[in-house]
PDB file of C-alpha atoms in Angstrom:
ATOM      1  CA  ILE T   1    -105.892 115.238   8.280  1.00  0.00           C
ATOM      2  CA  ASN T   2    -106.023 117.531   5.374  1.00  0.00           C
ATOM      3  CA  GLU T   3    -104.555 120.720   6.354  1.00  0.00           C
ATOM      4  CA  CYS T   4    -105.324 122.484   3.215  1.00  0.00           C
ATOM      5  CA  ASP T   5    -109.273 122.256   4.028  1.00  0.00           C
ATOM      6  CA  GLU T   6    -109.027 122.928   7.611  1.00  0.00           C
ATOM      7  CA  ASN T   7    -106.923 126.103   7.252  1.00  0.00           C
ATOM      8  CA  SER T   8    -107.176 128.337   4.033  1.00  0.00           C
ATOM      9  CA  ASN T   9    -104.546 130.778   5.114  1.00  0.00           C
ATOM     10  CA  LEU T  10    -101.667 128.217   5.377  1.00  0.00           C
ATOM     11  CA  CYS T  11    -100.117 129.491   1.975  1.00  0.00           C
ATOM     12  CA  PRO T  12     -99.295 132.770   0.502  1.00  0.00           C
ATOM     13  CA  SER T  13    -101.997 134.265  -1.707  1.00  0.00           C
ATOM     14  CA  ASN T  14    -100.066 133.373  -5.206  1.00  0.00           C
ATOM     15  CA  THR T  15     -99.388 129.595  -4.169  1.00  0.00           C
ATOM     16  CA  ILE T  16    -101.721 126.686  -4.140  1.00  0.00           C
ATOM     17  CA  CYS T  17    -101.925 124.514  -1.009  1.00  0.00           C
ATOM     18  CA  GLU T  18    -101.317 120.842  -1.590  1.00  0.00           C
ATOM     19  CA  ASN T  19    -102.237 118.064   0.941  1.00  0.00           C
ATOM     20  CA  THR T  20     -99.279 115.553   1.515  1.00  0.00           C
ATOM     21  CA  TYR T  21     -98.829 112.462   3.652  1.00  0.00           C
ATOM     22  CA  ALA T  22     -98.783 113.671   7.308  1.00  0.00           C
ATOM     23  CA  SER T  23     -98.416 117.442   5.984  1.00  0.00           C
ATOM     24  CA  TYR T  24     -98.701 119.921   3.379  1.00  0.00           C
ATOM     25  CA  ARG T  25     -96.949 122.206   0.986  1.00  0.00           C
ATOM     26  CA  CYS T  26     -97.346 125.491  -0.772  1.00  0.00           C
ATOM     27  CA  ASN T  27     -97.105 125.143  -4.365  1.00  0.00           C
ATOM     28  CA  CYS T  28     -96.285 127.999  -7.000  1.00  0.00           C
ATOM     29  CA  PRO T  29     -98.389 128.256 -10.119  1.00  0.00           C
ATOM     30  CA  ARG T  30     -97.759 125.837 -13.247  1.00  0.00           C
ATOM     31  CA  GLY T  31     -94.290 126.706 -14.812  1.00  0.00           C
ATOM     32  CA  GLN T  32     -93.048 128.139 -11.445  1.00  0.00           C
ATOM     33  CA  ASN T  33     -91.306 127.166  -8.377  1.00  0.00           C
ATOM     34  CA  TYR T  34     -89.677 128.642  -5.186  1.00  0.00           C
ATOM     35  CA  ILE T  35     -86.327 130.231  -5.715  1.00  0.00           C
ATOM     36  CA  ASP T  36     -85.205 132.351  -2.697  1.00  0.00           C
ATOM     37  CA  GLN T  37     -88.779 132.117  -1.493  1.00  0.00           C
ATOM     38  CA  VAL T  38     -90.280 133.683  -4.475  1.00  0.00           C
ATOM     39  CA  CYS T  39     -92.207 132.054  -7.206  1.00  0.00           C
ATOM     40  CA  THR T  40     -90.188 132.286 -10.353  1.00  0.00           C
ATOM     41  CA  ASP T  41     -90.044 130.768 -13.788  1.00  0.00           C
ATOM     42  CA  VAL T  42     -88.214 127.573 -13.954  1.00  0.00           C
ATOM     43  CA  LEU T  43     -87.616 124.813 -16.595  1.00  0.00           C
ATOM     44  CA  VAL T  44     -90.199 122.013 -16.196  1.00  0.00           C
ATOM     45  CA  PHE T  45     -89.803 118.622 -17.582  1.00  0.00           C
ATOM     46  CA  ASN T  46     -91.774 115.281 -17.281  1.00  0.00           C
ATOM     47  CA  LEU T  47     -89.897 112.263 -15.903  1.00  0.00           C
ATOM     48  CA  GLN T  48     -91.639 108.829 -16.262  1.00  0.00           C
ATOM     49  CA  PHE T  49     -90.450 105.196 -14.840  1.00  0.00           C
ATOM     50  CA  THR T  50     -92.125 101.741 -14.238  1.00  0.00           C
ATOM     51  CA  ILE T  51     -91.669 100.076 -10.737  1.00  0.00           C
ATOM     52  CA  ARG T  52     -91.490  96.452 -11.078  1.00  0.00           C
ATOM     53  CA  ASN T  53     -91.791  95.346  -7.418  1.00  0.00           C
ATOM     54  CA  VAL T  54     -94.825  97.405  -6.707  1.00  0.00           C
ATOM     55  CA  SER T  55     -98.267  96.200  -7.582  1.00  0.00           C
ATOM     56  CA  PHE T  56    -100.935  98.703  -9.135  1.00  0.00           C
ATOM     57  CA  THR T  57    -104.222  98.912  -7.171  1.00  0.00           C
ATOM     58  CA  ASN T  58    -107.087 101.230  -7.547  1.00  0.00           C
ATOM     59  CA  ASN T  59    -106.008 103.242  -4.441  1.00  0.00           C
ATOM     60  CA  LEU T  60    -103.269 104.583  -6.498  1.00  0.00           C
ATOM     61  CA  ASN T  61    -106.010 106.406  -8.569  1.00  0.00           C
ATOM     62  CA  ASP T  62    -107.050 108.352  -5.533  1.00  0.00           C
ATOM     63  CA  PRO T  63    -104.988 111.364  -4.469  1.00  0.00           C
ATOM     64  CA  ARG T  64    -106.621 111.490  -1.213  1.00  0.00           C
ATOM     65  CA  ASP T  65    -106.014 107.705  -0.304  1.00  0.00           C
ATOM     66  CA  GLU T  66    -103.376 106.953   2.238  1.00  0.00           C
ATOM     67  CA  ASP T  67    -101.654 104.340   0.133  1.00  0.00           C
ATOM     68  CA  TYR T  68    -101.359 106.955  -2.741  1.00  0.00           C
ATOM     69  CA  LEU T  69    -100.051 109.677  -0.532  1.00  0.00           C
ATOM     70  CA  LYS T  70     -97.366 107.353   1.304  1.00  0.00           C
ATOM     71  CA  LEU T  71     -96.000 105.966  -2.062  1.00  0.00           C
ATOM     72  CA  LYS T  72     -95.916 109.439  -3.477  1.00  0.00           C
ATOM     73  CA  SER T  73     -94.175 110.761  -0.499  1.00  0.00           C
ATOM     74  CA  GLN T  74     -91.548 107.978  -0.597  1.00  0.00           C
ATOM     75  CA  LEU T  75     -90.938 108.353  -4.493  1.00  0.00           C
ATOM     76  CA  GLU T  76     -90.828 112.066  -4.248  1.00  0.00           C
ATOM     77  CA  SER T  77     -87.865 111.758  -1.642  1.00  0.00           C
ATOM     78  CA  SER T  78     -86.213 109.169  -3.494  1.00  0.00           C
ATOM     79  CA  VAL T  79     -86.156 111.021  -6.814  1.00  0.00           C
ATOM     80  CA  ASP T  80     -84.968 114.257  -5.041  1.00  0.00           C
ATOM     81  CA  ASN T  81     -82.110 112.230  -3.542  1.00  0.00           C
ATOM     82  CA  VAL T  82     -81.139 111.160  -6.930  1.00  0.00           C
ATOM     83  CA  TYR T  83     -80.812 114.513  -8.585  1.00  0.00           C
ATOM     84  CA  ASN T  84     -79.270 115.911  -5.343  1.00  0.00           C
ATOM     85  CA  LYS T  85     -76.394 113.601  -5.763  1.00  0.00           C
ATOM     86  CA  SER T  86     -75.948 114.162  -9.489  1.00  0.00           C
ATOM     87  CA  ASP T  87     -73.565 116.685 -11.272  1.00  0.00           C
ATOM     88  CA  GLU T  88     -76.665 118.925 -12.109  1.00  0.00           C
ATOM     89  CA  ARG T  89     -77.515 119.369  -8.482  1.00  0.00           C
ATOM     90  CA  SER T  90     -76.786 122.928  -7.951  1.00  0.00           C
ATOM     91  CA  PHE T  91     -79.085 123.574 -10.609  1.00  0.00           C
ATOM     92  CA  TYR T  92     -81.884 121.072  -9.418  1.00  0.00           C
ATOM     93  CA  ILE T  93     -84.941 122.754  -7.559  1.00  0.00           C
ATOM     94  CA  ALA T  94     -86.670 120.367  -5.227  1.00  0.00           C
ATOM     95  CA  PRO T  95     -89.212 118.784  -4.720  1.00  0.00           C
ATOM     96  CA  ALA T  96     -89.941 116.620  -7.496  1.00  0.00           C
ATOM     97  CA  ARG T  97     -93.625 116.550  -7.854  1.00  0.00           C
ATOM     98  CA  LEU T  98     -95.573 113.356  -8.757  1.00  0.00           C
ATOM     99  CA  GLN T  99     -98.220 114.197 -11.152  1.00  0.00           C
ATOM    100  CA  TRP T 100    -100.074 110.851 -11.407  1.00  0.00           C
ATOM    101  CA  PHE T 101     -99.612 106.957 -11.266  1.00  0.00           C
ATOM    102  CA  SER T 102    -100.921 104.773 -13.765  1.00  0.00           C
ATOM    103  CA  GLN T 103    -100.993 100.928 -14.453  1.00  0.00           C
ATOM    104  CA  GLY T 104     -97.879  99.490 -16.121  1.00  0.00           C
ATOM    105  CA  PRO T 105     -97.287  96.147 -17.818  1.00  0.00           C
ATOM    106  CA  SER T 106     -98.054  92.924 -15.633  1.00  0.00           C
ATOM    107  CA  ASN T 107     -99.854  95.281 -13.123  1.00  0.00           C
ATOM    108  CA  THR T 108     -96.617  97.218 -12.377  1.00  0.00           C
ATOM    109  CA  VAL T 109     -96.777 100.823 -11.201  1.00  0.00           C
ATOM    110  CA  THR T 110     -95.908 103.899 -13.793  1.00  0.00           C
ATOM    111  CA  ALA T 111     -95.019 107.106 -11.970  1.00  0.00           C
ATOM    112  CA  ASN T 112     -95.146 110.482 -13.694  1.00  0.00           C
ATOM    113  CA  PHE T 113     -93.215 113.425 -12.217  1.00  0.00           C
ATOM    114  CA  SER T 114     -92.405 116.928 -12.709  1.00  0.00           C
ATOM    115  CA  ILE T 115     -88.838 117.754 -12.402  1.00  0.00           C
ATOM    116  CA  PHE T 116     -87.656 121.426 -12.005  1.00  0.00           C
ATOM    117  CA  PHE T 117     -84.468 123.409 -12.996  1.00  0.00           C
ATOM    118  CA  ASN T 118     -83.386 126.824 -12.499  1.00  0.00           C
ATOM    119  CA  PRO T 119     -83.020 128.230 -16.115  1.00  0.00           C
ATOM    120  CA  LEU T 120     -80.830 131.216 -14.985  1.00  0.00           C
ATOM    121  CA  VAL T 121     -77.786 129.066 -14.436  1.00  0.00           C
ATOM    122  CA  ARG T 122     -78.304 126.173 -16.523  1.00  0.00           C
ATOM    123  CA  GLN T 123     -80.454 125.223 -19.944  1.00  0.00           C
ATOM    124  CA  MET T 124     -81.291 121.819 -19.200  1.00  0.00           C
ATOM    125  CA  SER T 125     -82.397 119.448 -22.090  1.00  0.00           C
ATOM    126  CA  MET T 126     -84.642 116.438 -21.856  1.00  0.00           C
ATOM    127  CA  GLY T 127     -81.677 114.155 -22.549  1.00  0.00           C
ATOM    128  CA  ASP T 128     -79.951 115.526 -19.625  1.00  0.00           C
ATOM    129  CA  VAL T 129     -82.786 115.160 -17.233  1.00  0.00           C
ATOM    130  CA  ARG T 130     -82.884 111.369 -18.228  1.00  0.00           C
ATOM    131  CA  THR T 131     -79.268 111.031 -18.141  1.00  0.00           C
ATOM    132  CA  GLU T 132     -78.493 112.352 -14.684  1.00  0.00           C
ATOM    133  CA  PHE T 133     -81.423 110.284 -13.406  1.00  0.00           C
ATOM    134  CA  ILE T 134     -80.213 106.976 -14.970  1.00  0.00           C
ATOM    135  CA  SER T 135     -76.562 107.569 -14.031  1.00  0.00           C
ATOM    136  CA  ASN T 136     -77.175 108.199 -10.450  1.00  0.00           C
ATOM    137  CA  LEU T 137     -79.493 105.263  -9.841  1.00  0.00           C
ATOM    138  CA  ALA T 138     -78.291 102.580  -7.514  1.00  0.00           C
ATOM    139  CA  THR T 139     -77.496  99.229  -9.457  1.00  0.00           C
ATOM    140  CA  THR T 140     -77.753  95.618  -8.040  1.00  0.00           C
ATOM    141  CA  ALA T 141     -75.335  92.673  -8.620  1.00  0.00           C
ATOM    142  CA  ASN T 142     -77.172  91.422 -11.719  1.00  0.00           C
ATOM    143  CA  GLY T 143     -77.364  95.048 -13.192  1.00  0.00           C
ATOM    144  CA  GLN T 144     -80.932  95.817 -11.939  1.00  0.00           C
ATOM    145  CA  SER T 145     -81.473  99.638 -11.540  1.00  0.00           C
ATOM    146  CA  VAL T 146     -82.935 100.718  -8.110  1.00  0.00           C
ATOM    147  CA  LEU T 147     -84.476 104.012  -6.744  1.00  0.00           C
ATOM    148  CA  GLU T 148     -83.336 103.577  -3.342  1.00  0.00           C
ATOM    149  CA  PRO T 149     -84.300 102.373  -1.064  1.00  0.00           C
ATOM    150  CA  ARG T 150     -86.136  99.451  -2.632  1.00  0.00           C
ATOM    151  CA  TYR T 151     -87.792 100.430  -5.770  1.00  0.00           C
ATOM    152  CA  GLU T 152     -86.679  98.060  -8.854  1.00  0.00           C
ATOM    153  CA  LEU T 153     -87.061 100.201 -12.154  1.00  0.00           C
ATOM    154  CA  THR T 154     -87.559  98.880 -15.675  1.00  0.00           C
ATOM    155  CA  SER T 155     -84.559 100.575 -17.333  1.00  0.00           C
ATOM    156  CA  SER T 156     -86.260 100.936 -20.815  1.00  0.00           C
ATOM    157  CA  SER T 157     -89.339 102.540 -19.194  1.00  0.00           C
ATOM    158  CA  ILE T 158     -87.364 105.664 -18.038  1.00  0.00           C
ATOM    159  CA  ALA T 159     -88.078 108.591 -20.091  1.00  0.00           C
ATOM    160  CA  ALA T 160     -87.975 112.415 -19.894  1.00  0.00           C
ATOM    161  CA  GLY T 161     -90.346 114.627 -22.030  1.00  0.00           C
ATOM    162  CA  ASP T 162     -91.287 118.137 -22.369  1.00  0.00           C
ATOM    163  CA  TYR T 163     -94.514 119.779 -20.840  1.00  0.00           C
ATOM    164  CA  ASN T 164     -96.771 121.794 -23.012  1.00  0.00           C
ATOM    165  CA  GLU T 165     -97.528 124.610 -20.916  1.00  0.00           C
ATOM    166  CA  CYS T 166     -99.613 126.311 -23.695  1.00  0.00           C
ATOM    167  CA  SER T 167    -102.118 123.301 -23.431  1.00  0.00           C
ATOM    168  CA  TYR T 168    -103.266 124.031 -19.897  1.00  0.00           C
ATOM    169  CA  SER T 169    -106.525 125.155 -18.879  1.00  0.00           C
ATOM    170  CA  PRO T 170    -106.826 127.823 -17.789  1.00  0.00           C
ATOM    171  CA  SER T 171    -104.334 129.351 -19.981  1.00  0.00           C
ATOM    172  CA  VAL T 172    -100.786 130.344 -18.514  1.00  0.00           C
ATOM    173  CA  CYS T 173    -100.974 133.467 -20.667  1.00  0.00           C
ATOM    174  CA  ASP T 174    -103.546 136.040 -20.574  1.00  0.00           C
ATOM    175  CA  SER T 175    -106.675 136.321 -23.014  1.00  0.00           C
ATOM    176  CA  ASP T 176    -104.947 138.858 -25.179  1.00  0.00           C
ATOM    177  CA  GLU T 177    -101.794 136.697 -25.838  1.00  0.00           C
ATOM    178  CA  LEU T 178    -100.460 134.110 -27.678  1.00  0.00           C
ATOM    179  CA  CYS T 179     -98.678 130.969 -26.064  1.00  0.00           C
ATOM    180  CA  GLN T 180     -95.553 129.497 -27.608  1.00  0.00           C
ATOM    181  CA  ASN T 181     -94.094 126.205 -26.039  1.00  0.00           C
ATOM    182  CA  TYR T 182     -90.402 125.794 -25.646  1.00  0.00           C
ATOM    183  CA  PRO T 183     -88.430 122.851 -24.263  1.00  0.00           C
ATOM    184  CA  GLY T 184     -88.986 122.944 -20.357  1.00  0.00           C
ATOM    185  CA  THR T 185     -90.795 126.484 -20.485  1.00  0.00           C
ATOM    186  CA  TYR T 186     -93.050 128.662 -22.495  1.00  0.00           C
ATOM    187  CA  ARG T 187     -93.635 132.302 -23.529  1.00  0.00           C
ATOM    188  CA  CYS T 188     -96.329 134.775 -23.833  1.00  0.00           C
ATOM    189  CA  TYR T 189     -96.433 137.136 -26.867  1.00  0.00           C
ATOM    190  CA  CYS T 190     -99.147 140.009 -27.508  1.00  0.00           C
ATOM    191  CA  SER T 191    -101.513 138.916 -30.173  1.00  0.00           C
ATOM    192  CA  SER T 192    -101.475 142.062 -31.927  1.00  0.00           C
ATOM    193  CA  PRO T 193     -98.365 142.839 -34.051  1.00  0.00           C
ATOM    194  CA  ARG T 194     -98.619 146.536 -32.782  1.00  0.00           C
ATOM    195  CA  ALA T 195     -98.748 145.714 -29.156  1.00  0.00           C
ATOM    196  CA  VAL T 196     -95.694 145.717 -27.001  1.00  0.00           C
ATOM    197  CA  ASN T 197     -95.466 143.687 -23.634  1.00  0.00           C
ATOM    198  CA  ILE T 198     -94.276 146.218 -21.095  1.00  0.00           C
ATOM    199  CA  ASN T 199     -94.243 144.770 -17.528  1.00  0.00           C
ATOM    200  CA  ASN T 200     -96.148 141.646 -18.814  1.00  0.00           C
ATOM    201  CA  VAL T 201     -99.168 143.818 -19.923  1.00  0.00           C
ATOM    202  CA  CYS T 202     -99.961 144.016 -23.858  1.00  0.00           C
ATOM    203  CA  THR T 203    -100.636 147.899 -24.509  1.00  0.00           C
TER     204      THR T 203
END
């Protein structure tokens, strides 16, 4: 059942309804997340890793497919658990969001995530995002990194990066503003040198 299609009033007007496995959730616009039930600017990073013991199928290209939704739900929960037991857990904003699956080497599965942190209490870097993830993974007796409960990761594939919010379409800034990308975030500036941004409005 796609709850978002059946009821257009499930989420507040400034949020986007996303269908999940056996449920749904309300997402803030890009670059924002819920803090105290309000959509607020956050630091957004990309986390990518390859799962060795899951085979890629065409079903993982379809966000509406049950296989896609099941694996998405399991991985998002697992990634949340990793960051929620890290030293940065008080700055981490759950949930992690899977953006897409892609085919990795030897028909493995590569997962791409958005990871969120509260910028008001901690300025995270891409290095911090990767280090906290790796250091809180489980490890087998032979040194294999495992995203619990069962996903074996290729350690060399784990990477963190920055999203360029200024490349989004539609633009995150108004038509009379210039967008400047920064690690984990962005800023909108008035395009005219005489304009002043007051209450987020160029005058």
